[in-house]
Structure formats: structure tokens, C-alpha cells
mmCIF file of C-alpha atoms in Angstrom:
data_model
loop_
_atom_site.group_PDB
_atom_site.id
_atom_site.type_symbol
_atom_site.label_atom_id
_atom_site.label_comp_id
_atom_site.label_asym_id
_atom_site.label_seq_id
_atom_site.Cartn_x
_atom_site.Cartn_y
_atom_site.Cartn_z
ATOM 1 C CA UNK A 23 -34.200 -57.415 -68.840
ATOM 2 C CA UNK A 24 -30.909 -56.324 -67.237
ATOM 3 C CA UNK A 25 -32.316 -52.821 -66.923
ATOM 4 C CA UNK A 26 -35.316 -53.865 -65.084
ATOM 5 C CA UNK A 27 -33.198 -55.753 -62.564
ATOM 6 C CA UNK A 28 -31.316 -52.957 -62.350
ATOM 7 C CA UNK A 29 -34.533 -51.095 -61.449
ATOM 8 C CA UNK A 30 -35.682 -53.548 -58.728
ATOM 9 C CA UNK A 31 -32.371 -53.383 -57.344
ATOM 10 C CA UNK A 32 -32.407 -49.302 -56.663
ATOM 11 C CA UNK A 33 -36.058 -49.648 -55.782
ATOM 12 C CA UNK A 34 -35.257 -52.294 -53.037
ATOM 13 C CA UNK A 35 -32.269 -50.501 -51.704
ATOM 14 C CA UNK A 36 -34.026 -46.987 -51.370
ATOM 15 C CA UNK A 37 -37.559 -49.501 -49.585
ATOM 16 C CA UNK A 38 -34.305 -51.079 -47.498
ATOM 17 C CA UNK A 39 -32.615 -48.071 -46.553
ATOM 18 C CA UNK A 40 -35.991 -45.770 -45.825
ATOM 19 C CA UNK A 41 -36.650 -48.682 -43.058
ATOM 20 C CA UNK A 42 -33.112 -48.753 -41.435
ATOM 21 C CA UNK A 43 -32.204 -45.035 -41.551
ATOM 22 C CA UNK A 44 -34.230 -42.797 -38.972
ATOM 23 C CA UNK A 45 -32.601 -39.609 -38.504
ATOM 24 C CA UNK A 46 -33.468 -38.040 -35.590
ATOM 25 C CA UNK A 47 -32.813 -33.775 -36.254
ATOM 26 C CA UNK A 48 -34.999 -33.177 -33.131
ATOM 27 C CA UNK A 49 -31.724 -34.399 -30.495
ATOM 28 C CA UNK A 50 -30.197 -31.790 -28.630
ATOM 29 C CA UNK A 51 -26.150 -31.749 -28.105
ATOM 30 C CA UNK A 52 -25.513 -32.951 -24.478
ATOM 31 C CA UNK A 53 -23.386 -32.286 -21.774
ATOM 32 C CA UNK A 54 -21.687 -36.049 -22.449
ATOM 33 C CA UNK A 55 -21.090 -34.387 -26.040
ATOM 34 C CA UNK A 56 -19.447 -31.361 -24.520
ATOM 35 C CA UNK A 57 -17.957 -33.579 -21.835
ATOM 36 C CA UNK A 58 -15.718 -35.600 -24.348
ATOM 37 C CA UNK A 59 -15.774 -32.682 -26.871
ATOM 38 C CA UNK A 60 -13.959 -31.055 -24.283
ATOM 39 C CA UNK A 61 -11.772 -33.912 -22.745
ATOM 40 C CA UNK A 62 -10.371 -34.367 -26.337
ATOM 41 C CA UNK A 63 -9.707 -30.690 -27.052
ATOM 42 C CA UNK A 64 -7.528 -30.439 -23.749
ATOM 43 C CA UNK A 65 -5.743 -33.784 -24.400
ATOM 44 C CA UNK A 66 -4.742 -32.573 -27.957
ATOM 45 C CA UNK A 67 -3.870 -29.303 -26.990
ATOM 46 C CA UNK A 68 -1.777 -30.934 -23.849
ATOM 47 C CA UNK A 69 0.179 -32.766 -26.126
ATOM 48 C CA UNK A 70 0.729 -29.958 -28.294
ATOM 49 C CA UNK A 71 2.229 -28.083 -25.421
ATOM 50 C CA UNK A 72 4.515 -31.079 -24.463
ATOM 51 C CA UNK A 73 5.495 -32.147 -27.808
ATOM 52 C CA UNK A 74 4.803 -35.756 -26.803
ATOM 53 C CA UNK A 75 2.974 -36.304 -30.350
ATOM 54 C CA UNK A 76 -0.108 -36.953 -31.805
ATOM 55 C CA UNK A 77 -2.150 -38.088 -28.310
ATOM 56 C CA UNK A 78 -3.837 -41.000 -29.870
ATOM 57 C CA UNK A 79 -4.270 -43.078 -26.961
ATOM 58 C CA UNK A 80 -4.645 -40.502 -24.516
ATOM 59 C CA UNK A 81 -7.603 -39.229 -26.793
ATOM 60 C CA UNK A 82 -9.006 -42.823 -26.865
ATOM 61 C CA UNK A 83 -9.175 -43.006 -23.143
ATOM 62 C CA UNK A 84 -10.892 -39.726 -22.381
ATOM 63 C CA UNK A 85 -13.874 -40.681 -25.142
ATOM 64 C CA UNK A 86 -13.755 -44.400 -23.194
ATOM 65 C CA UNK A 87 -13.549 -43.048 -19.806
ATOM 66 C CA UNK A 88 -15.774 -40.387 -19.966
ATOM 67 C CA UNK A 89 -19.578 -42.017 -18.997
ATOM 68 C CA UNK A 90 -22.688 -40.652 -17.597
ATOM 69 C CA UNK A 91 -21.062 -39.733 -13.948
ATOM 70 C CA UNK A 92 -17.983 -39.477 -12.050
ATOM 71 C CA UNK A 93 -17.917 -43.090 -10.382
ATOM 72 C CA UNK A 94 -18.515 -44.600 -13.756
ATOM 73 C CA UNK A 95 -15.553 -42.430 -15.373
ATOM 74 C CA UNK A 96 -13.574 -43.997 -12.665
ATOM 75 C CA UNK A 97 -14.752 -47.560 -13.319
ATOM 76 C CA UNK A 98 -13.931 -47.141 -17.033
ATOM 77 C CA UNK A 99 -10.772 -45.342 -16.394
ATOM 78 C CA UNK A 100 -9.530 -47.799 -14.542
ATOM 79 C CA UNK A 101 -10.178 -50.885 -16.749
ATOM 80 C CA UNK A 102 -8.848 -48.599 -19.534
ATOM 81 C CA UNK A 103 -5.394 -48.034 -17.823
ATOM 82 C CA UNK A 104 -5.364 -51.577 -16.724
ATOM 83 C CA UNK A 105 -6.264 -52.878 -19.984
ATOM 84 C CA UNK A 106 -4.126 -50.750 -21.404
ATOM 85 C CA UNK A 107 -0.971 -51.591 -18.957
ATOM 86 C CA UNK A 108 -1.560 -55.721 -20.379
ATOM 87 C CA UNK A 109 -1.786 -54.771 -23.778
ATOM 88 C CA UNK A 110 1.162 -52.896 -23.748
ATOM 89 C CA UNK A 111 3.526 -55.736 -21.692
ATOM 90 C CA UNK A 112 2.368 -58.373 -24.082
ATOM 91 C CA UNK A 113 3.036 -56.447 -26.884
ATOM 92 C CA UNK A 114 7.256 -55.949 -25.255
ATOM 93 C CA UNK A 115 7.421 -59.471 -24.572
ATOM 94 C CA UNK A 116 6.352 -60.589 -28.119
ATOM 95 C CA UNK A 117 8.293 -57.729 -30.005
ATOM 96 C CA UNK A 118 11.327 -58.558 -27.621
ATOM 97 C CA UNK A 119 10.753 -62.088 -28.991
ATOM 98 C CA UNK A 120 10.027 -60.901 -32.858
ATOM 99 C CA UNK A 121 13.609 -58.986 -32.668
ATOM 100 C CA UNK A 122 15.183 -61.910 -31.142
ATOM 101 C CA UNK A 123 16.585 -63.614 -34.925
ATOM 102 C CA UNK A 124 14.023 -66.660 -34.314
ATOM 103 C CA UNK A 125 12.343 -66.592 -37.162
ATOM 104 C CA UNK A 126 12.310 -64.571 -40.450
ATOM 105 C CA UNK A 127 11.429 -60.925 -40.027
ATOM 106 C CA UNK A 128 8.216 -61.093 -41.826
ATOM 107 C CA UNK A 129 7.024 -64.429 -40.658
ATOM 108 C CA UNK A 130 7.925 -63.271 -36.702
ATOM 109 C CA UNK A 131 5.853 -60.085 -37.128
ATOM 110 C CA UNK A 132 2.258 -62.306 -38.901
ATOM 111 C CA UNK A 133 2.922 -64.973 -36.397
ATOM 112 C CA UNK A 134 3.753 -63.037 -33.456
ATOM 113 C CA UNK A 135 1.117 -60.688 -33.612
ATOM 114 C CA UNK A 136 -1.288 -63.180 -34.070
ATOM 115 C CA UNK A 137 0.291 -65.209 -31.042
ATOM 116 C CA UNK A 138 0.293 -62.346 -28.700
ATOM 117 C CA UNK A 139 -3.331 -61.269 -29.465
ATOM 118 C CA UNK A 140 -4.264 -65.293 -28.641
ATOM 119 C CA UNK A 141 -2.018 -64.939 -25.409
ATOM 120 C CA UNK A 142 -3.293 -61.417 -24.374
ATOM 121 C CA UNK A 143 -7.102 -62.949 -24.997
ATOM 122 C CA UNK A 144 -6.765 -65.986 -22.787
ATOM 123 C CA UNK A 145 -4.474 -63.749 -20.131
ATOM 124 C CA UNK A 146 -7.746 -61.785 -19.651
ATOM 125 C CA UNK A 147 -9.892 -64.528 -19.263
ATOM 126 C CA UNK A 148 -7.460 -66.544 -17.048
ATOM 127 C CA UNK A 149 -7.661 -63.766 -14.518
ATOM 128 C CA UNK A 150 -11.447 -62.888 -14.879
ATOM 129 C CA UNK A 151 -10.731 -59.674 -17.026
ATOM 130 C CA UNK A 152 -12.741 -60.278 -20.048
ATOM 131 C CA UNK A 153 -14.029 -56.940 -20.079
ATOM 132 C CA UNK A 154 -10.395 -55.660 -20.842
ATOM 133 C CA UNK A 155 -9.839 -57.149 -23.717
ATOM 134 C CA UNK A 156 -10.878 -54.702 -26.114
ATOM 135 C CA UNK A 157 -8.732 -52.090 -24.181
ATOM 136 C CA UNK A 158 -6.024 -54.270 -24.034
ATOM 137 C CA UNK A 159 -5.731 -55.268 -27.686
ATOM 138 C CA UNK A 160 -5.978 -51.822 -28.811
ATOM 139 C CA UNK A 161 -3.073 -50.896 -27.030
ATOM 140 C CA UNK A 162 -1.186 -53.987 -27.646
ATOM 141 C CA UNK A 163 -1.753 -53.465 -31.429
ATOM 142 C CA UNK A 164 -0.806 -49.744 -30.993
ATOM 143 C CA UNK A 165 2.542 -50.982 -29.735
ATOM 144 C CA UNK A 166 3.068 -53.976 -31.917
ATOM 145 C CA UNK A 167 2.386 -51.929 -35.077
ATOM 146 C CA UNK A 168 3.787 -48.338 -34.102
ATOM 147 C CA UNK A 169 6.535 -46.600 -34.788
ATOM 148 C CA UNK A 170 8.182 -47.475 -31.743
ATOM 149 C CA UNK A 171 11.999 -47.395 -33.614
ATOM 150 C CA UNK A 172 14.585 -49.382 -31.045
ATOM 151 C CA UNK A 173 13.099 -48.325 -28.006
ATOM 152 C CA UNK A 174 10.268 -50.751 -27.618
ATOM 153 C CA UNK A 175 10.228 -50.391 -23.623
ATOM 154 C CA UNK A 176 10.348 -46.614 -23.969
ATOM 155 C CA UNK A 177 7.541 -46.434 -26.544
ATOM 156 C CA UNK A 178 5.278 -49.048 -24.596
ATOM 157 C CA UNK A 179 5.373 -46.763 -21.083
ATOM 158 C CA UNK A 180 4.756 -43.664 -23.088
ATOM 159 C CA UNK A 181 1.522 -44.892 -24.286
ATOM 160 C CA UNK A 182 0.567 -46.537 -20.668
ATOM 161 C CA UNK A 183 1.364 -42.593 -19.791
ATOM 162 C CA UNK A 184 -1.154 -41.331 -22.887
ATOM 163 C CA UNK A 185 -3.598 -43.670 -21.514
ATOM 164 C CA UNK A 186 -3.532 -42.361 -17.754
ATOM 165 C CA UNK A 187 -3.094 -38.988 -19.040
ATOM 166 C CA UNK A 188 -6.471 -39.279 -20.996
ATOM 167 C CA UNK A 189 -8.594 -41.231 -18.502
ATOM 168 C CA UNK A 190 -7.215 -38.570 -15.948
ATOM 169 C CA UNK A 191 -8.740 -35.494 -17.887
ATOM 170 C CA UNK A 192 -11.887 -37.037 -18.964
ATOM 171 C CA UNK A 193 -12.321 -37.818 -15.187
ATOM 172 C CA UNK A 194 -11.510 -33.847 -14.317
ATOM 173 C CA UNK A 195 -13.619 -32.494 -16.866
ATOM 174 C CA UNK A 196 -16.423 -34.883 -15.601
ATOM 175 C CA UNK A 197 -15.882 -33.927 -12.172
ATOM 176 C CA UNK A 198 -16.077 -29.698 -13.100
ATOM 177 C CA UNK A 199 -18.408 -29.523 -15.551
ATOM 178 C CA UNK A 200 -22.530 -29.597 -14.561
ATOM 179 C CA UNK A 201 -24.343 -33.010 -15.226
ATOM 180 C CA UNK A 202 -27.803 -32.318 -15.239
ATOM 181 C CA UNK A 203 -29.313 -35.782 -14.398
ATOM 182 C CA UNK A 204 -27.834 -35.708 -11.127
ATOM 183 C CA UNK A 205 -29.262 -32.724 -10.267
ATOM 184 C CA UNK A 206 -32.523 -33.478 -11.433
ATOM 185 C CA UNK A 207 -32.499 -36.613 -8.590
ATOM 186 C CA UNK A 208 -32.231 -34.049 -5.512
#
């Protein structure tokens, strides 16, 4: 009995998965591909040249910011930097008030974190900037759980620089490199 359940079970999950997964082999790589393909391989090799570390951010925000044209890069630039700017000042104010003595170590970092991701949240949607908060809790979690040793204010401007430096590039390499679809409009 167990063994024919067993059976049904496989059967169903190779019916289930023969529905849901359509691989397409027929796609071709596209310039967006090579765009942020690109965008990543200068930010990383950037990085390497300044010794400023791994590039995380900065490689986060050229995939984000690079989109189908320039004016859109720019859009998503922007709300990346600016996200990234509020993520990063909540993230100082509550590690400023985690490393204050308040409250226990371990109970000021659950709390705290969990507090500043409620504060940056509504701080986004108190100012119409819902869109931002994806971009602003990744970089407010960055901060808050990085390896930012005493210098919190230090650490939190760095990445704010990682995340202009990224948007920045993608935006360049968006700008210089061909996109097709525009020039299939003239």
C-alpha cells in the first residue's frame, strides 16, 4: 500500500512539474543580458581596483537600475539611491540606539531590527514612497546586519557610495552600448 502511494506521489509530481516547467532553449541572450552582464563585471572589477571590498550593493544597483532604456535607468537609479540613502539612516539611528546600553545586547538587536524595518515601512508610506521600500530595507538590513565594526556612520555612507557607484555605471553602460528597440522605432 505504502509503495503505491509512493507511486502516485512521483507520478503526480512529474504530471505537476511537466505543466509548470516550460523551458524555452529557443531565447536568444539580449543586449539587457549583456547590459547588466557588463555593468556587474565593471563594478566588481572597480572595486577590485579600489580595494573598497566585495561591491555588494553597488552590484545590486546596476542589475536594479539597469532597465530597457536610459530614462528608465535613471528613474530606477534614482529610487535606488534614494531608497537606499533611508535605509541606510534608519538603520544609524536604530544601531546608534541598539549600542546605547538600553536593553540587553541580544534583545536590542531582535527588537530593534524589527522596530526599524516597521519605522522605515511606514516612513515610506508617510511620504508617498512606497515604491522604495524594497530598496530601502535591503540596504537598511545590509547595514543593520554587516560588519560595520565601531564605525556605524562610516560603514552606512560607504554603502550609500556602493549604491551611487552602481546605479552610476549601469546608467553609463546603458547610455554606450546599442539598444536595438530604439532603433527599430526610427
Amino acid at each position: 500500500m505504502l509503495m503505491i502511494l509512493g507511486a502516485i506521489g512521483i507520478i503526480h509530481f512529474v504530471t505537476f512539474s511537466r505543466r509548470c516547467i516550460c523551458l524555452n532553449f529557443n531565447k536568444k541572450i539580449g543586449w539587457r543580458t549583456i547590459k547588466t552582464a557588463t555593468s556587474v563585471g565593471i563594478v566588481i572589477t572597480l572595486f577590485e581596483w579600489l580595494n573598497r571590498g566585495s561591491g555588494l550593493l553597488a552590484c545590486l544597483s546596476a542589475v536594479y537600475s539597469l532597465q530597457t532604456n536610459t530614462s528608465q535607468s535613471v528613474t530606477f537609479g534614482k529610487n535606488r539611491i534614494i531608497g537606499n540613502i533611508l535605509g541606510v539612516f534608519c538603520a544609524i539611528f536604530i544601531l546608534l540606539v541598539q549600542t546605547s546600553g538600553w536593553l540587553p545586547e541580544a534583545i536590542a538587536l531582535n527588537l530593534g531590527t524589527a522596530v526599524g524595518i516597521i519605522l522605515l515601512i511606514n516612513l515610506c508610506n508617510l511620504f508617498n514612497l512606497s515604491h522604495l521600500v524594497f530598496p530601502a530595507s535591503a540596504a537598511y538590513l545590509v547595514v543593520i546586519l554587516g560588519d560595520h565594526g565601531n564605525d556605524v556612520i562610516g560603514y552606512g555612507l560607504n554603502r550609500v557610495l556602493d549604491t551611487i557607484i552602481g546605479s552610476l555605471i549601469s546608467l553609463a553602460v546603458n547610455y554606450v552600448l546599442p539598444n536595438p528597440h530604439l532603433q527599430d522605432n526610427y
